Amino acid sequence: MPVDFSRFATLLRGLGVAGSVRELPESAPTAAAAAAQLGCEVGAIANSLVFSADGAPLLVMTSGAHRVDTDRMAALTGSSVVQRANARSVRTWTGQAIGGVGPVGHPAPIRTLVDTWLEKYDVIWAAAGHPHTVFPTSYAELIRITGGTPADVGD
């Protein structure tokens, strides 16, 4: 059954994003799955990982080639505890399900960190609000549309 991504595509156009939403033939809940379907390096996948930073939402856009260091995220955000958000919190904070969380389109703005590792790719692929959809973007565009802060997020 086709995925209706028209609202997300309209949101991206409104933000001046040049790339178009692409529907994948299979779900892409991991960076490796997305990269395999797109024919790109895992590192060019911008994972949208949602954390709880002292109970507040924190979105980390990280390269699929990286693991996020939560102690580093705590230091960068001035938080005592940063931990992965549970599925219910992810849905509440983003309006989207784990595996398809986009960098934008959330009910309210979310503090966002963008992995500096992504800067080395001309084209970055990010989820478009559903596990079957992605869109191409650039590092600069990703920072612009999220209002994110560049950060060294992990290994």
PDB file of N, CA and C in Angstrom, residues 28-86:
ATOM      1  N   ALA A  28      12.896   1.057   6.133  1.00  0.00           N
ATOM      2  CA  ALA A  28      14.314   1.310   6.400  1.00  0.00           C
ATOM      3  C   ALA A  28      14.490   1.765   7.849  1.00  0.00           C
ATOM      4  N   PRO A  29      14.273   0.849   8.792  1.00  0.00           N
ATOM      5  CA  PRO A  29      14.371   1.230  10.194  1.00  0.00           C
ATOM      6  C   PRO A  29      15.800   1.426  10.689  1.00  0.00           C
ATOM      7  N   THR A  30      16.787   1.056   9.875  1.00  0.00           N
ATOM      8  CA  THR A  30      18.186   1.245  10.255  1.00  0.00           C
ATOM      9  C   THR A  30      18.927   1.963   9.130  1.00  0.00           C
ATOM     10  N   ALA A  31      20.059   2.544   9.490  1.00  0.00           N
ATOM     11  CA  ALA A  31      20.883   3.221   8.482  1.00  0.00           C
ATOM     12  C   ALA A  31      21.375   2.233   7.438  1.00  0.00           C
ATOM     13  N   ALA A  32      21.734   1.028   7.854  1.00  0.00           N
ATOM     14  CA  ALA A  32      22.224   0.024   6.908  1.00  0.00           C
ATOM     15  C   ALA A  32      21.134  -0.350   5.902  1.00  0.00           C
ATOM     16  N   ALA A  33      19.896  -0.502   6.386  1.00  0.00           N
ATOM     17  CA  ALA A  33      18.791  -0.847   5.487  1.00  0.00           C
ATOM     18  C   ALA A  33      18.528   0.277   4.494  1.00  0.00           C
ATOM     19  N   ALA A  34      18.568   1.511   4.969  1.00  0.00           N
ATOM     20  CA  ALA A  34      18.351   2.657   4.076  1.00  0.00           C
ATOM     21  C   ALA A  34      19.476   2.757   3.051  1.00  0.00           C
ATOM     22  N   ALA A  35      20.710   2.634   3.498  1.00  0.00           N
ATOM     23  CA  ALA A  35      21.864   2.743   2.594  1.00  0.00           C
ATOM     24  C   ALA A  35      21.823   1.666   1.519  1.00  0.00           C
ATOM     25  N   ALA A  36      21.455   0.451   1.895  1.00  0.00           N
ATOM     26  CA  ALA A  36      21.382  -0.644   0.928  1.00  0.00           C
ATOM     27  C   ALA A  36      20.356  -0.333  -0.159  1.00  0.00           C
ATOM     28  N   GLN A  37      19.218   0.227   0.220  1.00  0.00           N
ATOM     29  CA  GLN A  37      18.177   0.540  -0.760  1.00  0.00           C
ATOM     30  C   GLN A  37      18.526   1.754  -1.618  1.00  0.00           C
ATOM     31  N   LEU A  38      19.297   2.673  -1.061  1.00  0.00           N
ATOM     32  CA  LEU A  38      19.655   3.890  -1.792  1.00  0.00           C
ATOM     33  C   LEU A  38      20.960   3.754  -2.579  1.00  0.00           C
ATOM     34  N   GLY A  39      21.745   2.737  -2.260  1.00  0.00           N
ATOM     35  CA  GLY A  39      23.019   2.558  -2.923  1.00  0.00           C
ATOM     36  C   GLY A  39      24.050   3.595  -2.518  1.00  0.00           C
ATOM     37  N   CYS A  40      24.031   3.970  -1.230  1.00  0.00           N
ATOM     38  CA  CYS A  40      24.997   4.961  -0.731  1.00  0.00           C
ATOM     39  C   CYS A  40      25.731   4.388   0.478  1.00  0.00           C
ATOM     40  N   GLU A  41      26.714   5.126   0.964  1.00  0.00           N
ATOM     41  CA  GLU A  41      27.436   4.717   2.164  1.00  0.00           C
ATOM     42  C   GLU A  41      26.538   4.865   3.382  1.00  0.00           C
ATOM     43  N   VAL A  42      26.712   3.992   4.363  1.00  0.00           N
ATOM     44  CA  VAL A  42      25.944   4.077   5.601  1.00  0.00           C
ATOM     45  C   VAL A  42      26.150   5.433   6.265  1.00  0.00           C
ATOM     46  N   GLY A  43      27.340   5.970   6.160  1.00  0.00           N
ATOM     47  CA  GLY A  43      27.642   7.263   6.781  1.00  0.00           C
ATOM     48  C   GLY A  43      26.852   8.424   6.210  1.00  0.00           C
ATOM     49  N   ALA A  44      26.304   8.278   5.014  1.00  0.00           N
ATOM     50  CA  ALA A  44      25.520   9.343   4.378  1.00  0.00           C
ATOM     51  C   ALA A  44      24.059   9.325   4.811  1.00  0.00           C
ATOM     52  N   ILE A  45      23.703   8.389   5.668  1.00  0.00           N
ATOM     53  CA  ILE A  45      22.351   8.338   6.215  1.00  0.00           C
ATOM     54  C   ILE A  45      22.338   9.172   7.495  1.00  0.00           C
ATOM     55  N   ALA A  46      21.421  10.127   7.562  1.00  0.00           N
ATOM     56  CA  ALA A  46      21.274  10.970   8.750  1.00  0.00           C
ATOM     57  C   ALA A  46      20.223  10.341   9.646  1.00  0.00           C
ATOM     58  N   ASN A  47      20.674   9.592  10.632  1.00  0.00           N
ATOM     59  CA  ASN A  47      19.757   8.972  11.590  1.00  0.00           C
ATOM     60  C   ASN A  47      19.155  10.056  12.472  1.00  0.00           C
ATOM     61  N   SER A  48      17.858  10.008  12.674  1.00  0.00           N
ATOM     62  CA  SER A  48      17.174  10.918  13.597  1.00  0.00           C
ATOM     63  C   SER A  48      16.959  10.153  14.896  1.00  0.00           C
ATOM     64  N   LEU A  49      17.811  10.401  15.865  1.00  0.00           N
ATOM     65  CA  LEU A  49      17.719   9.700  17.142  1.00  0.00           C
ATOM     66  C   LEU A  49      17.173  10.650  18.200  1.00  0.00           C
ATOM     67  N   VAL A  50      16.156  10.202  18.906  1.00  0.00           N
ATOM     68  CA  VAL A  50      15.515  11.040  19.912  1.00  0.00           C
ATOM     69  C   VAL A  50      15.942  10.577  21.301  1.00  0.00           C
ATOM     70  N   PHE A  51      16.378  11.551  22.085  1.00  0.00           N
ATOM     71  CA  PHE A  51      16.835  11.301  23.447  1.00  0.00           C
ATOM     72  C   PHE A  51      16.026  12.135  24.423  1.00  0.00           C
ATOM     73  N   SER A  52      16.061  11.722  25.673  1.00  0.00           N
ATOM     74  CA  SER A  52      15.522  12.512  26.765  1.00  0.00           C
ATOM     75  C   SER A  52      16.721  13.131  27.465  1.00  0.00           C
ATOM     76  N   ALA A  53      16.761  14.460  27.484  1.00  0.00           N
ATOM     77  CA  ALA A  53      17.844  15.181  28.166  1.00  0.00           C
ATOM     78  C   ALA A  53      17.224  15.847  29.386  1.00  0.00           C
ATOM     79  N   ASP A  54      17.401  15.208  30.531  1.00  0.00           N
ATOM     80  CA  ASP A  54      16.751  15.655  31.762  1.00  0.00           C
ATOM     81  C   ASP A  54      15.244  15.791  31.557  1.00  0.00           C
ATOM     82  N   GLY A  55      14.667  14.866  30.787  1.00  0.00           N
ATOM     83  CA  GLY A  55      13.232  14.835  30.574  1.00  0.00           C
ATOM     84  C   GLY A  55      12.736  15.662  29.401  1.00  0.00           C
ATOM     85  N   ALA A  56      13.610  16.423  28.769  1.00  0.00           N
ATOM     86  CA  ALA A  56      13.228  17.235  27.610  1.00  0.00           C
ATOM     87  C   ALA A  56      13.699  16.545  26.333  1.00  0.00           C
ATOM     88  N   PRO A  57      12.964  16.720  25.234  1.00  0.00           N
ATOM     89  CA  PRO A  57      13.374  16.063  23.987  1.00  0.00           C
ATOM     90  C   PRO A  57      14.662  16.654  23.420  1.00  0.00           C
ATOM     91  N   LEU A  58      15.493  15.783  22.886  1.00  0.00           N
ATOM     92  CA  LEU A  58      16.721  16.163  22.200  1.00  0.00           C
ATOM     93  C   LEU A  58      16.811  15.293  20.958  1.00  0.00           C
ATOM     94  N   LEU A  59      16.870  15.928  19.797  1.00  0.00           N
ATOM     95  CA  LEU A  59      17.021  15.206  18.538  1.00  0.00           C
ATOM     96  C   LEU A  59      18.480  15.278  18.124  1.00  0.00           C
ATOM     97  N   VAL A  60      19.072  14.126  17.864  1.00  0.00           N
ATOM     98  CA  VAL A  60      20.452  14.070  17.387  1.00  0.00           C
ATOM     99  C   VAL A  60      20.413  13.492  15.976  1.00  0.00           C
ATOM    100  N   MET A  61      20.816  14.307  15.012  1.00  0.00           N
ATOM    101  CA  MET A  61      20.927  13.873  13.621  1.00  0.00           C
ATOM    102  C   MET A  61      22.354  13.374  13.460  1.00  0.00           C
ATOM    103  N   THR A  62      22.515  12.070  13.468  1.00  0.00           N
ATOM    104  CA  THR A  62      23.853  11.500  13.437  1.00  0.00           C
ATOM    105  C   THR A  62      24.090  10.682  12.175  1.00  0.00           C
ATOM    106  N   SER A  63      25.327  10.615  11.769  1.00  0.00           N
ATOM    107  CA  SER A  63      25.705   9.775  10.643  1.00  0.00           C
ATOM    108  C   SER A  63      25.421   8.325  10.993  1.00  0.00           C
ATOM    109  N   GLY A  64      24.921   7.579  10.005  1.00  0.00           N
ATOM    110  CA  GLY A  64      24.680   6.157  10.208  1.00  0.00           C
ATOM    111  C   GLY A  64      25.930   5.385  10.572  1.00  0.00           C
ATOM    112  N   ALA A  65      27.094   5.986  10.376  1.00  0.00           N
ATOM    113  CA  ALA A  65      28.370   5.342  10.703  1.00  0.00           C
ATOM    114  C   ALA A  65      28.801   5.606  12.144  1.00  0.00           C
ATOM    115  N   HIS A  66      28.017   6.386  12.883  1.00  0.00           N
ATOM    116  CA  HIS A  66      28.381   6.766  14.252  1.00  0.00           C
ATOM    117  C   HIS A  66      27.447   6.187  15.287  1.00  0.00           C
ATOM    118  N   ARG A  67      27.998   6.033  16.476  1.00  0.00           N
ATOM    119  CA  ARG A  67      27.195   5.747  17.667  1.00  0.00           C
ATOM    120  C   ARG A  67      27.229   7.016  18.505  1.00  0.00           C
ATOM    121  N   VAL A  68      26.092   7.406  19.035  1.00  0.00           N
ATOM    122  CA  VAL A  68      26.013   8.610  19.854  1.00  0.00           C
ATOM    123  C   VAL A  68      26.539   8.312  21.250  1.00  0.00           C
ATOM    124  N   ASP A  69      27.386   9.202  21.742  1.00  0.00           N
ATOM    125  CA  ASP A  69      27.931   9.118  23.083  1.00  0.00           C
ATOM    126  C   ASP A  69      27.035   9.965  23.990  1.00  0.00           C
ATOM    127  N   THR A  70      26.227   9.317  24.820  1.00  0.00           N
ATOM    128  CA  THR A  70      25.265  10.060  25.637  1.00  0.00           C
ATOM    129  C   THR A  70      25.941  10.930  26.696  1.00  0.00           C
ATOM    130  N   ASP A  71      27.097  10.520  27.183  1.00  0.00           N
ATOM    131  CA  ASP A  71      27.826  11.371  28.131  1.00  0.00           C
ATOM    132  C   ASP A  71      28.275  12.658  27.437  1.00  0.00           C
ATOM    133  N   ARG A  72      28.729  12.533  26.203  1.00  0.00           N
ATOM    134  CA  ARG A  72      29.128  13.704  25.430  1.00  0.00           C
ATOM    135  C   ARG A  72      27.913  14.605  25.174  1.00  0.00           C
ATOM    136  N   MET A  73      26.752  13.982  24.862  1.00  0.00           N
ATOM    137  CA  MET A  73      25.525  14.762  24.628  1.00  0.00           C
ATOM    138  C   MET A  73      25.124  15.513  25.897  1.00  0.00           C
ATOM    139  N   ALA A  74      25.278  14.872  27.050  1.00  0.00           N
ATOM    140  CA  ALA A  74      24.964  15.541  28.322  1.00  0.00           C
ATOM    141  C   ALA A  74      25.863  16.750  28.520  1.00  0.00           C
ATOM    142  N   ALA A  75      27.149  16.585  28.263  1.00  0.00           N
ATOM    143  CA  ALA A  75      28.085  17.701  28.419  1.00  0.00           C
ATOM    144  C   ALA A  75      27.767  18.834  27.438  1.00  0.00           C
ATOM    145  N   LEU A  76      27.456  18.479  26.190  1.00  0.00           N
ATOM    146  CA  LEU A  76      27.147  19.494  25.179  1.00  0.00           C
ATOM    147  C   LEU A  76      25.864  20.261  25.480  1.00  0.00           C
ATOM    148  N   THR A  77      24.907  19.599  26.112  1.00  0.00           N
ATOM    149  CA  THR A  77      23.612  20.234  26.364  1.00  0.00           C
ATOM    150  C   THR A  77      23.461  20.753  27.792  1.00  0.00           C
ATOM    151  N   GLY A  78      24.459  20.504  28.627  1.00  0.00           N
ATOM    152  CA  GLY A  78      24.360  20.933  30.023  1.00  0.00           C
ATOM    153  C   GLY A  78      23.332  20.127  30.804  1.00  0.00           C
ATOM    154  N   SER A  79      23.122  18.898  30.387  1.00  0.00           N
ATOM    155  CA  SER A  79      22.138  18.023  31.026  1.00  0.00           C
ATOM    156  C   SER A  79      22.825  17.076  32.006  1.00  0.00           C
ATOM    157  N   SER A  80      22.089  16.673  33.023  1.00  0.00           N
ATOM    158  CA  SER A  80      22.615  15.678  33.964  1.00  0.00           C
ATOM    159  C   SER A  80      22.557  14.285  33.366  1.00  0.00           C
ATOM    160  N   VAL A  81      21.419  13.968  32.703  1.00  0.00           N
ATOM    161  CA  VAL A  81      21.229  12.633  32.145  1.00  0.00           C
ATOM    162  C   VAL A  81      20.650  12.744  30.734  1.00  0.00           C
ATOM    163  N   VAL A  82      21.307  12.081  29.787  1.00  0.00           N
ATOM    164  CA  VAL A  82      20.781  11.948  28.430  1.00  0.00           C
ATOM    165  C   VAL A  82      20.657  10.459  28.151  1.00  0.00           C
ATOM    166  N   GLN A  83      19.444  10.040  27.792  1.00  0.00           N
ATOM    167  CA  GLN A  83      19.206   8.628  27.493  1.00  0.00           C
ATOM    168  C   GLN A  83      18.229   8.521  26.342  1.00  0.00           C
ATOM    169  N   ARG A  84      18.271   7.365  25.641  1.00  0.00           N
ATOM    170  CA  ARG A  84      17.350   7.133  24.523  1.00  0.00           C
ATOM    171  C   ARG A  84      15.922   7.274  25.005  1.00  0.00           C
ATOM    172  N   ALA A  85      15.115   7.951  24.234  1.00  0.00           N
ATOM    173  CA  ALA A  85      13.700   8.104  24.560  1.00  0.00           C
ATOM    174  C   ALA A  85      12.963   6.814  24.232  1.00  0.00           C
ATOM    175  N   ASN A  86      11.913   6.524  24.975  1.00  0.00           N
ATOM    176  CA  ASN A  86      11.108   5.344  24.672  1.00  0.00           C
ATOM    177  C   ASN A  86      10.175   5.662  23.499  1.00  0.00           C
TER     178      ASN A  86
END
